[in-house]
XYZ file of C-alpha atoms in Angstrom:
381
model
C 26.085 -7.375 51.322
C 23.927 -10.375 50.393
C 24.432 -11.938 53.813
C 23.573 -8.658 55.556
C 20.444 -8.324 53.439
C 19.093 -11.800 54.221
C 19.863 -11.500 57.923
C 17.736 -8.362 58.007
C 14.902 -10.482 56.630
C 15.138 -12.856 59.600
C 17.184 -15.610 57.903
C 19.756 -17.104 60.270
C 23.374 -16.071 59.700
C 24.529 -19.550 58.673
C 21.903 -19.818 55.959
C 22.333 -16.189 54.888
C 26.066 -16.761 54.316
C 25.557 -19.859 52.222
C 23.729 -18.741 49.103
C 23.390 -19.581 45.430
C 22.746 -17.044 42.704
C 19.639 -18.033 40.774
C 18.154 -16.539 37.684
C 19.949 -13.298 36.748
C 21.114 -12.033 40.149
C 18.647 -13.422 42.725
C 19.981 -15.217 45.741
C 18.560 -17.896 48.079
C 20.101 -20.027 50.777
C 21.642 -23.110 49.160
C 19.416 -26.129 49.067
C 16.806 -24.523 51.313
C 14.957 -21.949 49.245
C 13.072 -20.988 46.171
C 11.905 -17.693 44.763
C 9.054 -16.789 42.457
C 8.454 -13.622 40.509
C 5.002 -12.780 41.806
C 4.563 -9.550 39.996
C 6.196 -6.652 38.175
C 5.307 -3.297 39.658
C 5.029 -0.445 37.118
C 6.241 2.497 39.227
C 4.993 5.000 36.606
C 1.402 3.748 36.420
C 0.383 5.580 39.668
C 1.202 8.881 37.944
C -1.190 8.116 35.102
C -3.843 7.192 37.647
C -3.360 10.467 39.585
C -3.670 12.561 36.442
C -6.849 10.685 35.534
C -8.366 10.199 39.024
C -7.990 6.425 39.131
C -8.916 5.769 35.507
C -6.539 4.042 33.134
C -6.474 6.485 30.226
C -5.665 3.741 27.729
C -8.726 1.561 28.589
C -11.137 3.926 30.308
C -11.381 1.385 33.148
C -11.341 2.498 36.784
C -8.410 0.517 38.202
C -6.912 2.886 40.705
C -7.971 4.986 43.656
C -10.048 8.138 43.453
C -7.376 10.528 44.579
C -9.385 13.600 43.623
C -9.452 16.350 41.030
C -6.083 17.838 40.117
C -7.192 21.392 41.017
C -7.562 20.244 44.626
C -3.954 19.133 44.903
C -2.292 22.314 46.044
C 1.191 21.208 47.271
C 3.773 18.574 46.528
C 3.105 16.712 49.762
C -0.503 16.122 48.614
C 0.683 14.964 45.197
C 3.200 12.564 46.841
C 0.488 11.227 49.148
C -1.687 10.592 46.106
C 1.163 8.788 44.402
C 1.697 6.533 47.460
C -2.033 5.785 47.681
C -2.129 4.639 44.046
C 1.123 2.694 44.398
C -0.122 0.872 47.481
C -3.341 -0.001 45.746
C -1.474 -1.653 42.908
C 0.827 -3.557 45.301
C -2.275 -4.949 47.098
C -3.695 -6.147 43.791
C -0.388 -7.851 42.882
C -0.255 -9.626 46.269
C -3.902 -10.792 46.053
C -3.430 -12.168 42.516
C -0.130 -13.819 43.515
C -1.666 -15.463 46.594
C -4.616 -16.728 44.508
C -2.143 -18.450 42.158
C 0.777 -19.516 44.335
C -1.336 -21.608 46.723
C -1.839 -23.911 43.718
C 1.725 -23.851 42.307
C 2.260 -27.592 42.792
C -0.805 -28.182 40.542
C -0.116 -25.442 37.988
C 3.594 -26.089 37.620
C 4.892 -29.063 39.689
C 8.658 -29.153 40.304
C 9.411 -32.819 40.653
C 13.086 -32.710 39.685
C 13.761 -29.615 41.756
C 11.935 -31.147 44.738
C 14.225 -34.169 44.626
C 17.197 -31.855 45.314
C 15.694 -30.187 48.404
C 16.095 -32.078 51.681
C 13.138 -30.410 53.405
C 10.905 -31.171 50.457
C 11.793 -34.922 50.673
C 11.204 -34.941 54.424
C 7.823 -33.234 54.221
C 6.650 -34.748 50.937
C 5.712 -31.278 49.697
C 6.533 -29.628 46.347
C 9.738 -27.668 46.810
C 8.465 -24.744 44.726
C 5.204 -24.353 46.547
C 5.796 -24.850 50.274
C 8.364 -27.660 50.555
C 11.444 -25.532 50.951
C 12.578 -23.961 54.203
C 12.390 -20.481 52.606
C 9.524 -20.054 50.151
C 10.078 -16.546 48.893
C 7.910 -14.438 46.581
C 9.419 -11.454 44.776
C 7.756 -8.203 43.603
C 10.016 -6.545 41.074
C 9.984 -2.715 40.769
C 10.209 -1.306 37.239
C 10.966 2.340 36.479
C 12.175 3.362 39.919
C 14.559 6.112 38.818
C 12.135 7.433 36.187
C 9.403 7.945 38.735
C 11.874 9.731 41.065
C 12.676 12.006 38.132
C 8.998 12.591 37.397
C 8.164 13.367 40.988
C 11.098 15.789 41.121
C 9.758 17.599 38.040
C 6.326 17.889 39.638
C 7.900 19.331 42.804
C 10.143 21.766 40.962
C 8.118 22.961 37.960
C 4.604 22.776 39.376
C 4.871 23.645 43.064
C 8.178 25.512 43.458
C 8.695 27.479 40.197
C 4.924 27.527 39.322
C 5.803 27.298 35.606
C 2.931 24.956 34.882
C -0.242 23.653 36.645
C -1.198 20.029 37.132
C -4.218 20.551 34.838
C -1.903 21.852 32.081
C 0.422 18.918 32.627
C -2.536 16.543 32.238
C -3.251 17.945 28.755
C 0.449 17.926 27.790
C 0.892 14.302 28.793
C -2.386 13.273 27.174
C -1.115 14.722 23.863
C 2.381 13.194 24.307
C 4.182 16.556 24.582
C 2.929 17.773 21.206
C 3.354 21.524 20.970
C 5.517 21.694 24.087
C 8.935 20.734 22.764
C 10.662 23.670 24.508
C 9.305 22.688 27.957
C 10.186 19.051 27.379
C 13.805 19.877 26.415
C 14.103 22.123 29.456
C 12.974 19.282 31.715
C 15.181 16.702 30.017
C 18.249 18.952 30.244
C 17.791 19.622 33.980
C 20.402 17.765 36.045
C 17.873 17.206 38.814
C 17.643 13.537 37.938
C 18.439 10.424 39.905
C 22.047 9.322 39.341
C 23.734 12.684 39.543
C 24.544 12.783 43.236
C 22.070 15.647 43.931
C 20.944 15.639 47.560
C 17.290 16.670 47.119
C 16.712 14.078 44.350
C 18.558 11.302 46.244
C 16.590 12.083 49.430
C 13.321 11.645 47.551
C 14.605 8.402 46.002
C 15.449 7.107 49.437
C 11.980 8.061 50.698
C 10.210 6.205 47.878
C 12.509 3.195 48.311
C 11.884 2.962 52.057
C 8.120 3.067 51.556
C 8.248 0.432 48.839
C 10.319 -1.889 51.049
C 8.068 -1.376 54.124
C 4.995 -2.129 52.070
C 6.305 -5.390 50.593
C 9.001 -6.985 52.722
C 8.033 -9.835 55.079
C 4.368 -9.819 53.998
C 3.143 -13.450 54.310
C 2.629 -15.235 51.031
C 0.408 -18.212 50.210
C 3.262 -20.704 50.484
C 4.252 -20.386 54.088
C 6.929 -17.854 53.258
C 6.974 -14.103 52.647
C 7.302 -11.404 50.050
C 10.479 -9.519 49.291
C 10.933 -6.284 47.316
C 13.316 -6.317 44.386
C 14.945 -3.688 42.167
C 15.459 -6.156 39.325
C 13.280 -5.183 36.407
C 14.402 -7.820 33.855
C 13.189 -6.716 30.365
C 9.943 -5.243 31.673
C 11.430 -1.754 31.587
C 10.884 -1.997 27.857
C 7.635 -3.960 27.839
C 5.914 -1.878 30.490
C 7.302 1.290 28.931
C 5.462 0.413 25.766
C 2.199 0.247 27.706
C 2.680 3.474 29.636
C 1.823 7.007 28.503
C 4.018 10.098 28.623
C 5.312 11.102 32.038
C 6.357 14.448 33.576
C 10.107 13.727 33.411
C 10.044 14.285 29.660
C 9.582 10.665 28.723
C 7.226 10.168 25.755
C 4.504 7.561 25.508
C 5.768 4.088 24.832
C 9.430 4.881 25.619
C 11.352 2.609 27.946
C 11.642 3.490 31.636
C 14.587 3.048 33.916
C 15.781 -0.477 34.675
C 16.955 -2.029 37.917
C 18.264 0.562 40.418
C 19.877 2.422 37.487
C 19.120 5.951 36.272
C 16.889 6.662 33.316
C 18.861 6.182 30.105
C 20.943 9.246 29.438
C 19.985 11.158 32.531
C 23.171 10.499 34.627
C 25.374 13.278 33.349
C 27.598 13.960 36.372
C 29.844 10.951 36.014
C 29.979 7.428 37.413
C 31.098 8.530 40.905
C 27.960 10.684 41.222
C 25.909 7.707 40.024
C 27.333 5.421 42.678
C 26.750 8.098 45.326
C 23.058 8.292 44.376
C 22.558 4.541 44.293
C 24.323 3.798 47.565
C 22.217 6.394 49.315
C 19.625 3.660 49.222
C 20.241 0.797 51.581
C 20.415 -2.405 49.490
C 18.993 -4.399 52.446
C 15.648 -2.735 51.694
C 15.554 -4.914 48.544
C 16.347 -8.496 49.489
C 14.869 -9.725 46.202
C 17.742 -8.025 44.322
C 19.614 -4.778 43.900
C 21.513 -4.588 40.542
C 23.119 -1.498 39.059
C 23.964 -0.877 35.399
C 26.903 1.357 34.581
C 27.853 2.815 31.189
C 31.501 3.952 30.874
C 33.598 5.370 28.092
C 36.525 3.130 26.997
C 39.021 5.936 27.690
C 38.162 5.838 31.379
C 39.275 2.209 31.807
C 42.239 2.087 29.487
C 45.583 0.854 30.730
C 46.628 -0.049 34.257
C 45.391 3.307 35.626
C 42.009 2.823 34.061
C 41.619 -0.688 35.434
C 42.730 0.505 38.871
C 40.091 3.247 38.766
C 37.447 0.708 37.764
C 38.443 -1.522 40.653
C 38.201 1.409 43.076
C 34.768 2.146 41.767
C 33.635 -1.440 42.443
C 35.254 -1.435 45.848
C 33.378 1.738 46.830
C 30.086 0.282 45.600
C 30.645 -2.956 47.519
C 31.832 -1.236 50.709
C 28.549 0.712 50.705
C 26.595 -2.556 50.587
C 26.161 -2.729 46.815
C 25.097 -6.134 45.654
C 25.241 -6.518 41.821
C 26.923 -4.225 39.306
C 27.635 -4.664 35.623
C 29.042 -2.553 32.858
C 28.695 -1.462 29.259
C 31.965 0.119 28.153
C 31.311 1.865 24.826
C 32.164 4.854 22.642
C 28.946 6.248 21.231
C 30.703 6.469 17.848
C 31.114 2.690 17.777
C 27.431 2.124 18.472
C 26.396 4.610 15.810
C 28.661 2.901 13.318
C 27.262 -0.529 14.301
C 23.788 0.796 13.649
C 24.717 2.052 10.227
C 27.015 -0.856 9.308
C 25.859 -3.974 11.255
C 28.003 -6.302 9.119
C 31.164 -4.661 10.518
C 30.113 -5.390 14.117
C 28.747 -8.895 14.135
C 30.235 -9.747 17.514
C 29.344 -6.502 19.351
C 27.362 -7.319 22.510
C 25.551 -5.106 25.040
C 24.526 -5.922 28.570
C 20.758 -5.702 28.836
C 19.997 -6.844 32.358
C 21.071 -10.206 33.652
C 22.208 -11.221 30.186
C 23.989 -10.032 27.081
C 22.581 -9.671 23.556
C 24.149 -8.892 20.145
C 23.667 -5.228 19.348
C 22.494 -6.175 15.867
C 19.704 -8.336 17.311
C 17.854 -5.568 19.176
C 15.538 -3.138 17.431
C 16.479 0.454 16.532
C 14.461 1.888 19.359
C 16.452 -0.102 21.912
C 19.692 0.644 20.089
C 18.962 4.354 20.243
C 18.578 4.158 24.032
C 22.116 2.704 24.378
C 23.439 5.333 21.996
C 21.754 8.117 23.943
C 23.287 6.865 27.180
C 26.738 6.498 25.625
C 26.497 10.039 24.255
C 25.559 11.422 27.697
C 28.750 10.102 29.222
C 30.860 11.364 26.302
C 29.639 14.933 26.393
């Protein structure tokens, strides 16, 4: 899958098939490439900008496009077009800022030791992390992909199909962080029309958003003689950016984490792991040559014994046969996590997989622990 992805970016087959994994999951041709994280793209921020006509509600600063008054958006297609306009505007800002910086990388952060290991850098006498490698790649990492798909689905269903609420009413609800609208929020949260459940209409929308994102970013020239690549690797920014983002239509409250990597929003995949893999592999991993990692939560009972391990292997095989790239697991009973939260001394060695790394459960804060517990409970119910 990695080889296929790089070939589609124009990298010769020989180089595409000879890669190293760098960082968490990222891959570059061995001895010929580098990759920078040029920006993290908050996929939820365009929603805030639509509901506030280009104004960041947290700062009062106009930082988006003027997509018009909410009362003038009369169908989902118009709302989706406004979302894409705001999203594209943010991407252009990221690329401009990255280009302004990356043309001076050898001055800002020279890579002498790394350069000594890259043959092309030695031949050209150029810094290997600026423009001295054969492939000088810049990554834009998407954060909150599944959560924005969920939010757009809610807008489509509850605003324009069922007509249960108007965009103006939604604006006030989100501004007040769902206060006084607990019943509506629970109704939205309990809907299975969320990414990760193998539902055709939701997965089709996810694919549509993914294809636009890839088309907007991939192969755009960067300031180092290389090009940009879209990535579904969010690192820890799904927490950090979540803290800086207000409430969203999917039922998420202000400050809560958003989805990470290509994975569903915590606790929203309730139709089982096979439905999850079906949703994720609907999206072609080659659209995201920067990275395409999936997180899976499973109950211990599902992988116990020889039959359980065989089932887990079949799951991985299906994911890989459908061009999946990276996949990693948390295998937990929610009862164990709840006990670890109450009695941390009894679970000193308990680890959870965060993104490209593990962390002791005791070392993360209660808010983050609660998210893992909520996800584990959703697969147990």
